[in-house]
Each structure stands twice: as structure tokens, then as C-alpha cells.
PDB file of C-alpha atoms in Angstrom:
ATOM      1  CA  MET E   1       0.000   0.000   0.000  1.00  0.00           C
ATOM      2  CA  LEU E   2       2.802   2.412   0.876  1.00  0.00           C
ATOM      3  CA  SER E   3       4.465   1.779  -2.489  1.00  0.00           C
ATOM      4  CA  ALA E   4       1.211   2.326  -4.382  1.00  0.00           C
ATOM      5  CA  ILE E   5       0.608   5.635  -2.602  1.00  0.00           C
ATOM      6  CA  GLU E   6       4.197   6.734  -3.179  1.00  0.00           C
ATOM      7  CA  GLU E   7       3.761   6.121  -6.921  1.00  0.00           C
ATOM      8  CA  SER E   8       0.453   7.980  -7.197  1.00  0.00           C
ATOM      9  CA  SER E   9      -1.010  10.216  -4.516  1.00  0.00           C
ATOM     10  CA  THR E  10      -4.263  10.657  -6.464  1.00  0.00           C
ATOM     11  CA  LEU E  11      -5.383   7.032  -6.160  1.00  0.00           C
ATOM     12  CA  SER E  12      -8.967   6.573  -5.056  1.00  0.00           C
ATOM     13  CA  GLN E  13      -9.730   4.026  -2.362  1.00  0.00           C
ATOM     14  CA  ARG E  14     -11.473   1.926  -5.006  1.00  0.00           C
ATOM     15  CA  SER E  15      -8.513   1.989  -7.416  1.00  0.00           C
ATOM     16  CA  LEU E  16      -6.122   1.297  -4.529  1.00  0.00           C
ATOM     17  CA  ALA E  17      -8.203  -1.721  -3.481  1.00  0.00           C
ATOM     18  CA  LYS E  18      -8.261  -2.973  -7.072  1.00  0.00           C
ATOM     19  CA  GLU E  19      -4.492  -2.518  -7.503  1.00  0.00           C
ATOM     20  CA  LEU E  20      -3.788  -4.386  -4.253  1.00  0.00           C
ATOM     21  CA  GLY E  21      -6.380  -7.085  -4.979  1.00  0.00           C
ATOM     22  CA  ILE E  22      -8.275  -6.536  -1.728  1.00  0.00           C
ATOM     23  CA  ALA E  23     -11.822  -5.536  -0.789  1.00  0.00           C
ATOM     24  CA  LEU E  24     -12.674  -1.833  -0.672  1.00  0.00           C
ATOM     25  CA  GLY E  25     -13.500  -2.012   3.056  1.00  0.00           C
ATOM     26  CA  LEU E  26     -10.141  -3.616   3.783  1.00  0.00           C
ATOM     27  CA  ALA E  27      -8.327  -0.925   1.776  1.00  0.00           C
ATOM     28  CA  ASN E  28     -10.197   1.723   3.780  1.00  0.00           C
ATOM     29  CA  ALA E  29      -9.245   0.032   7.072  1.00  0.00           C
ATOM     30  CA  TYR E  30      -5.583  -0.189   6.009  1.00  0.00           C
ATOM     31  CA  LEU E  31      -5.574   3.469   4.988  1.00  0.00           C
ATOM     32  CA  LYS E  32      -7.015   4.494   8.357  1.00  0.00           C
ATOM     33  CA  ARG E  33      -4.409   2.377  10.141  1.00  0.00           C
ATOM     34  CA  CYS E  34      -1.596   3.954   8.104  1.00  0.00           C
ATOM     35  CA  VAL E  35      -2.931   7.447   8.869  1.00  0.00           C
ATOM     36  CA  LYS E  36      -3.200   6.611  12.583  1.00  0.00           C
ATOM     37  CA  LYS E  37       0.404   5.352  12.626  1.00  0.00           C
ATOM     38  CA  GLY E  38       1.526   8.570  10.916  1.00  0.00           C
ATOM     39  CA  TRP E  39       2.728   6.873   7.733  1.00  0.00           C
ATOM     40  CA  ILE E  40       0.239   8.585   5.413  1.00  0.00           C
ATOM     41  CA  LYS E  41      -1.141  12.101   5.297  1.00  0.00           C
ATOM     42  CA  VAL E  42      -4.596  12.669   3.786  1.00  0.00           C
ATOM     43  CA  GLN E  43      -5.503  15.904   2.046  1.00  0.00           C
ATOM     44  CA  GLN E  44      -8.929  16.689   0.610  1.00  0.00           C
ATOM     45  CA  VAL E  45      -8.937  17.801  -3.011  1.00  0.00           C
ATOM     46  CA  PRO E  46     -11.938  19.065  -5.014  1.00  0.00           C
ATOM     47  CA  ALA E  47     -14.969  16.885  -5.798  1.00  0.00           C
ATOM     48  CA  ASN E  48     -15.021  14.939  -2.521  1.00  0.00           C
ATOM     49  CA  ARG E  49     -11.724  13.251  -3.362  1.00  0.00           C
ATOM     50  CA  TYR E  50      -8.675  12.746  -1.249  1.00  0.00           C
ATOM     51  CA  ALA E  51      -4.982  12.724  -2.003  1.00  0.00           C
ATOM     52  CA  TYR E  52      -2.719  10.463   0.025  1.00  0.00           C
ATOM     53  CA  TYR E  53       0.919  11.279   0.720  1.00  0.00           C
ATOM     54  CA  LEU E  54       3.639   9.356   2.493  1.00  0.00           C
ATOM     55  CA  THR E  55       5.005  11.143   5.527  1.00  0.00           C
ATOM     56  CA  PRO E  56       8.703  10.959   6.431  1.00  0.00           C
ATOM     57  CA  ILE E  57       7.734   8.249   8.937  1.00  0.00           C
ATOM     58  CA  GLY E  58       5.875   6.474   6.110  1.00  0.00           C
ATOM     59  CA  PHE E  59       8.973   6.545   3.901  1.00  0.00           C
ATOM     60  CA  SER E  60      11.024   5.080   6.763  1.00  0.00           C
ATOM     61  CA  GLU E  61       8.448   2.358   7.390  1.00  0.00           C
ATOM     62  CA  LYS E  62       8.307   1.504   3.685  1.00  0.00           C
ATOM     63  CA  ALA E  63      12.097   1.146   3.616  1.00  0.00           C
ATOM     64  CA  ARG E  64      12.034  -1.001   6.771  1.00  0.00           C
ATOM     65  CA  LEU E  65       9.299  -3.270   5.390  1.00  0.00           C
ATOM     66  CA  THR E  66      11.116  -3.605   2.068  1.00  0.00           C
ATOM     67  CA  GLY E  67      14.306  -4.594   3.874  1.00  0.00           C
ATOM     68  CA  GLU E  68      12.408  -7.079   6.032  1.00  0.00           C
ATOM     69  CA  TYR E  69      10.738  -8.591   2.958  1.00  0.00           C
ATOM     70  CA  LEU E  70      14.066  -8.959   1.144  1.00  0.00           C
ATOM     71  CA  SER E  71      15.693 -10.495   4.215  1.00  0.00           C
ATOM     72  CA  THR E  72      12.851 -12.991   4.609  1.00  0.00           C
ATOM     73  CA  SER E  73      12.942 -13.801   0.891  1.00  0.00           C
ATOM     74  CA  LEU E  74      16.697 -14.422   0.974  1.00  0.00           C
ATOM     75  CA  GLU E  75      16.338 -16.545   4.101  1.00  0.00           C
ATOM     76  CA  PHE E  76      13.635 -18.616   2.370  1.00  0.00           C
ATOM     77  CA  PHE E  77      15.846 -19.032  -0.694  1.00  0.00           C
ATOM     78  CA  ARG E  78      18.824 -20.200   1.398  1.00  0.00           C
ATOM     79  CA  LEU E  79      16.693 -22.687   3.347  1.00  0.00           C
ATOM     80  CA  ALA E  80      14.932 -23.949   0.210  1.00  0.00           C
ATOM     81  CA  ARG E  81      18.228 -24.333  -1.653  1.00  0.00           C
ATOM     82  CA  GLU E  82      19.784 -26.273   1.240  1.00  0.00           C
ATOM     83  CA  GLN E  83      16.780 -28.581   1.580  1.00  0.00           C
ATOM     84  CA  ALA E  84      16.504 -29.037  -2.189  1.00  0.00           C
ATOM     85  CA  ALA E  85      20.115 -30.254  -2.194  1.00  0.00           C
ATOM     86  CA  GLU E  86      19.230 -32.726   0.577  1.00  0.00           C
ATOM     87  CA  VAL E  87      16.251 -34.029  -1.421  1.00  0.00           C
ATOM     88  CA  CYS E  88      18.457 -34.435  -4.502  1.00  0.00           C
ATOM     89  CA  ALA E  89      21.080 -36.319  -2.473  1.00  0.00           C
ATOM     90  CA  LEU E  90      18.415 -38.650  -1.065  1.00  0.00           C
ATOM     91  CA  ALA E  91      17.054 -39.396  -4.551  1.00  0.00           C
ATOM     92  CA  GLU E  92      20.597 -40.092  -5.771  1.00  0.00           C
ATOM     93  CA  GLN E  93      21.185 -42.477  -2.839  1.00  0.00           C
ATOM     94  CA  ARG E  94      18.091 -44.382  -3.936  1.00  0.00           C
ATOM     95  CA  HIS E  95      19.459 -44.515  -7.502  1.00  0.00           C
ATOM     96  CA  ILE E  96      16.531 -42.529  -8.890  1.00  0.00           C
ATOM     97  CA  LYS E  97      17.384 -40.551 -12.011  1.00  0.00           C
ATOM     98  CA  ARG E  98      14.203 -39.126 -13.586  1.00  0.00           C
ATOM     99  CA  LEU E  99      11.826 -37.056 -11.495  1.00  0.00           C
ATOM    100  CA  ALA E 100       8.939 -34.654 -11.924  1.00  0.00           C
ATOM    101  CA  LEU E 101       8.116 -31.693  -9.725  1.00  0.00           C
ATOM    102  CA  ILE E 102       4.589 -31.404  -8.338  1.00  0.00           C
ATOM    103  CA  GLY E 103       3.553 -27.750  -8.252  1.00  0.00           C
ATOM    104  CA  SER E 104       4.964 -24.746 -10.071  1.00  0.00           C
ATOM    105  CA  GLY E 105       6.245 -21.617  -8.357  1.00  0.00           C
ATOM    106  CA  ASP E 106       9.272 -20.423  -6.428  1.00  0.00           C
ATOM    107  CA  LEU E 107      10.085 -23.751  -4.800  1.00  0.00           C
ATOM    108  CA  ALA E 108       9.863 -25.556  -8.155  1.00  0.00           C
ATOM    109  CA  GLU E 109      12.345 -23.083  -9.643  1.00  0.00           C
ATOM    110  CA  ILE E 110      14.746 -23.540  -6.733  1.00  0.00           C
ATOM    111  CA  MET E 111      14.436 -27.336  -6.923  1.00  0.00           C
ATOM    112  CA  ALA E 112      14.999 -27.346 -10.702  1.00  0.00           C
ATOM    113  CA  LEU E 113      18.112 -25.173 -10.373  1.00  0.00           C
ATOM    114  CA  THR E 114      19.472 -27.264  -7.506  1.00  0.00           C
ATOM    115  CA  ALA E 115      18.944 -30.497  -9.451  1.00  0.00           C
ATOM    116  CA  LEU E 116      21.313 -29.182 -12.136  1.00  0.00           C
ATOM    117  CA  ASP E 117      24.152 -29.737  -9.639  1.00  0.00           C
ATOM    118  CA  SER E 118      23.234 -33.419  -9.281  1.00  0.00           C
ATOM    119  CA  SER E 119      22.884 -36.484 -11.490  1.00  0.00           C
ATOM    120  CA  LEU E 120      19.086 -36.106 -11.442  1.00  0.00           C
ATOM    121  CA  LYS E 121      17.008 -35.232 -14.476  1.00  0.00           C
ATOM    122  CA  ILE E 122      13.892 -33.166 -13.797  1.00  0.00           C
ATOM    123  CA  VAL E 123      11.668 -34.051 -16.762  1.00  0.00           C
ATOM    124  CA  GLY E 124       8.872 -31.556 -16.116  1.00  0.00           C
ATOM    125  CA  ILE E 125       6.436 -30.020 -13.668  1.00  0.00           C
ATOM    126  CA  VAL E 126       2.910 -31.217 -12.927  1.00  0.00           C
ATOM    127  CA  ASP E 127       0.488 -28.406 -12.100  1.00  0.00           C
ATOM    128  CA  ALA E 128      -2.947 -28.468 -13.719  1.00  0.00           C
ATOM    129  CA  ALA E 129      -3.529 -24.775 -12.928  1.00  0.00           C
ATOM    130  CA  ALA E 130      -0.387 -23.712 -14.840  1.00  0.00           C
ATOM    131  CA  ALA E 131      -0.380 -26.375 -17.579  1.00  0.00           C
ATOM    132  CA  GLY E 132       0.997 -25.118 -20.884  1.00  0.00           C
ATOM    133  CA  SER E 133       3.463 -22.708 -19.304  1.00  0.00           C
ATOM    134  CA  ARG E 134       7.177 -23.113 -18.610  1.00  0.00           C
ATOM    135  CA  VAL E 135       8.986 -22.726 -15.296  1.00  0.00           C
ATOM    136  CA  ALA E 136      12.783 -22.761 -15.019  1.00  0.00           C
ATOM    137  CA  GLY E 137      12.980 -24.031 -18.594  1.00  0.00           C
ATOM    138  CA  LEU E 138      10.684 -26.978 -17.853  1.00  0.00           C
ATOM    139  CA  ASP E 139       7.294 -27.719 -19.377  1.00  0.00           C
ATOM    140  CA  VAL E 140       4.346 -27.563 -16.990  1.00  0.00           C
ATOM    141  CA  VAL E 141       1.780 -30.288 -17.695  1.00  0.00           C
ATOM    142  CA  ALA E 142      -1.626 -31.188 -16.287  1.00  0.00           C
ATOM    143  CA  ASP E 143      -0.784 -34.754 -15.253  1.00  0.00           C
ATOM    144  CA  LEU E 144       2.169 -37.064 -14.778  1.00  0.00           C
ATOM    145  CA  VAL E 145       1.079 -39.204 -17.755  1.00  0.00           C
ATOM    146  CA  ASP E 146       2.050 -36.247 -19.952  1.00  0.00           C
ATOM    147  CA  LEU E 147       5.736 -36.793 -19.046  1.00  0.00           C
ATOM    148  CA  ASP E 148       8.047 -39.613 -20.142  1.00  0.00           C
ATOM    149  CA  SER E 149       9.583 -42.216 -17.822  1.00  0.00           C
ATOM    150  CA  VAL E 150       9.194 -40.582 -14.413  1.00  0.00           C
ATOM    151  CA  GLU E 151      10.555 -42.692 -11.546  1.00  0.00           C
ATOM    152  CA  ALA E 152       9.549 -40.430  -8.649  1.00  0.00           C
ATOM    153  CA  VAL E 153       8.204 -36.974  -7.824  1.00  0.00           C
ATOM    154  CA  ILE E 154       9.253 -34.077  -5.623  1.00  0.00           C
ATOM    155  CA  ILE E 155       6.497 -32.017  -4.000  1.00  0.00           C
ATOM    156  CA  THR E 156       7.078 -28.324  -4.711  1.00  0.00           C
ATOM    157  CA  ASP E 157       3.434 -27.267  -4.273  1.00  0.00           C
ATOM    158  CA  MET E 158       3.429 -24.518  -1.643  1.00  0.00           C
ATOM    159  CA  ARG E 159      -0.339 -23.898  -1.776  1.00  0.00           C
ATOM    160  CA  SER E 160      -1.438 -27.327  -0.496  1.00  0.00           C
ATOM    161  CA  PRO E 161       1.655 -29.468   0.046  1.00  0.00           C
ATOM    162  CA  GLN E 162       0.014 -32.012   2.361  1.00  0.00           C
ATOM    163  CA  LYS E 163      -2.837 -32.646  -0.057  1.00  0.00           C
ATOM    164  CA  SER E 164      -0.345 -33.079  -2.906  1.00  0.00           C
ATOM    165  CA  TYR E 165       1.799 -35.424  -0.833  1.00  0.00           C
ATOM    166  CA  ASP E 166      -1.192 -37.559   0.175  1.00  0.00           C
ATOM    167  CA  HIS E 167      -2.428 -37.760  -3.435  1.00  0.00           C
ATOM    168  CA  TRP E 168       0.921 -38.691  -4.947  1.00  0.00           C
ATOM    169  CA  SER E 169       1.804 -41.111  -2.135  1.00  0.00           C
ATOM    170  CA  LYS E 170      -1.384 -43.050  -2.866  1.00  0.00           C
ATOM    171  CA  ARG E 171      -0.696 -42.932  -6.580  1.00  0.00           C
ATOM    172  CA  LEU E 172       3.030 -43.763  -6.591  1.00  0.00           C
ATOM    173  CA  GLY E 173       3.833 -45.071  -3.113  1.00  0.00           C
ATOM    174  CA  LYS E 174       5.529 -43.051  -0.358  1.00  0.00           C
ATOM    175  CA  GLN E 175       8.983 -44.277  -1.369  1.00  0.00           C
ATOM    176  CA  ASN E 176       8.577 -42.432  -4.688  1.00  0.00           C
ATOM    177  CA  VAL E 177       7.506 -39.073  -3.243  1.00  0.00           C
ATOM    178  CA  PHE E 178      10.114 -36.610  -1.954  1.00  0.00           C
ATOM    179  CA  ALA E 179       9.582 -33.253  -0.245  1.00  0.00           C
ATOM    180  CA  ALA E 180      11.637 -30.563   1.461  1.00  0.00           C
ATOM    181  CA  GLY E 181      11.163 -30.266   5.219  1.00  0.00           C
ATOM    182  CA  LEU E 182      10.123 -26.619   4.968  1.00  0.00           C
ATOM    183  CA  LEU E 183       6.757 -27.796   3.574  1.00  0.00           C
ATOM    184  CA  LYS E 184       5.976 -29.382   6.977  1.00  0.00           C
ATOM    185  CA  ILE E 185       4.426 -32.465   5.393  1.00  0.00           C
ATOM    186  CA  SER E 186       3.260 -35.265   7.680  1.00  0.00           C
ATOM    187  CA  ARG E 187       4.277 -38.612   6.266  1.00  0.00           C
ATOM    188  CA  ALA E 188       1.796 -40.484   8.467  1.00  0.00           C
ATOM    189  CA  ALA E 189      -1.290 -41.870   6.756  1.00  0.00           C
ATOM    190  CA  PRO E 190      -4.210 -39.444   6.981  1.00  0.00           C
ATOM    191  CA  VAL E 191      -6.887 -40.442   9.497  1.00  0.00           C
ATOM    192  CA  ALA E 192     -10.379 -40.923   8.083  1.00  0.00           C
ATOM    193  CA  ARG E 193     -13.055 -38.780   9.758  1.00  0.00           C
ATOM    194  CA  GLY E 194     -14.821 -41.793  11.266  1.00  0.00           C
ATOM    195  CA  ASP E 195     -11.549 -43.066  12.761  1.00  0.00           C
ATOM    196  CA  LEU E 196     -11.115 -40.176  15.211  1.00  0.00           C
ATOM    197  CA  THR E 197     -11.611 -41.229  18.831  1.00  0.00           C
TER     198      THR E 197
END
């Protein structure tokens, strides 16, 4: 929000909400919070419109948040890269050569790049929502049958990793499904609703 206001002080609440992809009421609440914290100054302009300006405190907060975001992003990359290397080493120990990634996105890109430093061959990415696109130079397909000779899969789906793991474990067997620890996947069999006591 602070970046959007810095770029254009004449944004309406409606256009700000649309740009941020949030509800109008939520944009209004965020604006009020930013004003209360002293990050944004509001000035009325003609025709019942308002102009929003970042205050010096707002500029400082924007810089702090940007730094925090970059630090968190770099920390995620380091952790993902380290765990991707561990997954690759485990697959190599099991003498698996050809794998597919399950889920496109940042983790898939990191896994694909890490696999280049190993003897593994990532043959493609399975993600029905992104089928037809390419990620890290790999084709994204709707289903595993669309790829040739896949021995195992690596879960890189960050939206619903447990669901993906459960699905592919049933389909291929747990021994053929790998995942980085950062996904917090439980490898125990899911309990059916009627089995809870």
C-alpha cells in the first residue's frame, strides 16, 4: 500500500483496493491504520476526493518493510536451496534418475536449479492450474502421464503441500515421493473422519 501511494497520490480508495487485490473495506481500514500510525497524510482535493501522501515516517516504514521482505525472501531461498540439495542427495542415494516436480512456483524453480548440480534429471512439472506454461525451462503439464519415464516426484506445491503429498503417495507409493522439510508435510497416513476417537 505504501508503495502504491508513493507512486500515485491521487489514487482513489477503489482503485487502490483494485491494484492491491483486496476488498474496498479492507483498503479503507488499512488506509485508516496507516494514517493513525503517521505513515500517510490525507488531504482533501476538489470533488469529494482525497490525495494520500507518504510522511517521512511512512517513507522510513516503507524502507524497513522492504528490507524485512528482502531479508525474509533471501532466508527462504537459502533454506529452500539447502533442503533441495538434501532431497536431490536422497534421490541419488536411492538410484533414482528421472523425477517430476509437483507444483509450479518459487520452490519448483529452486528445486529445478538445484537439481542441475546433481545427477538427477527433472523431466517436467505437474500443475494443472499452470499447464501449458514453462517454469525454469521446464514444461508444466496437467498430469504425470504427460511426461516420459518418471521414476519419482518431488512435492514443490506450496499452496497445499500435504494434499499433494497424500495424493501422490497413494498414486506412486511413499517411497517415490520426496519433499523438502520446509513444507511441513506429515508422512503419516491421513486419518479418516470416522476413525477419530
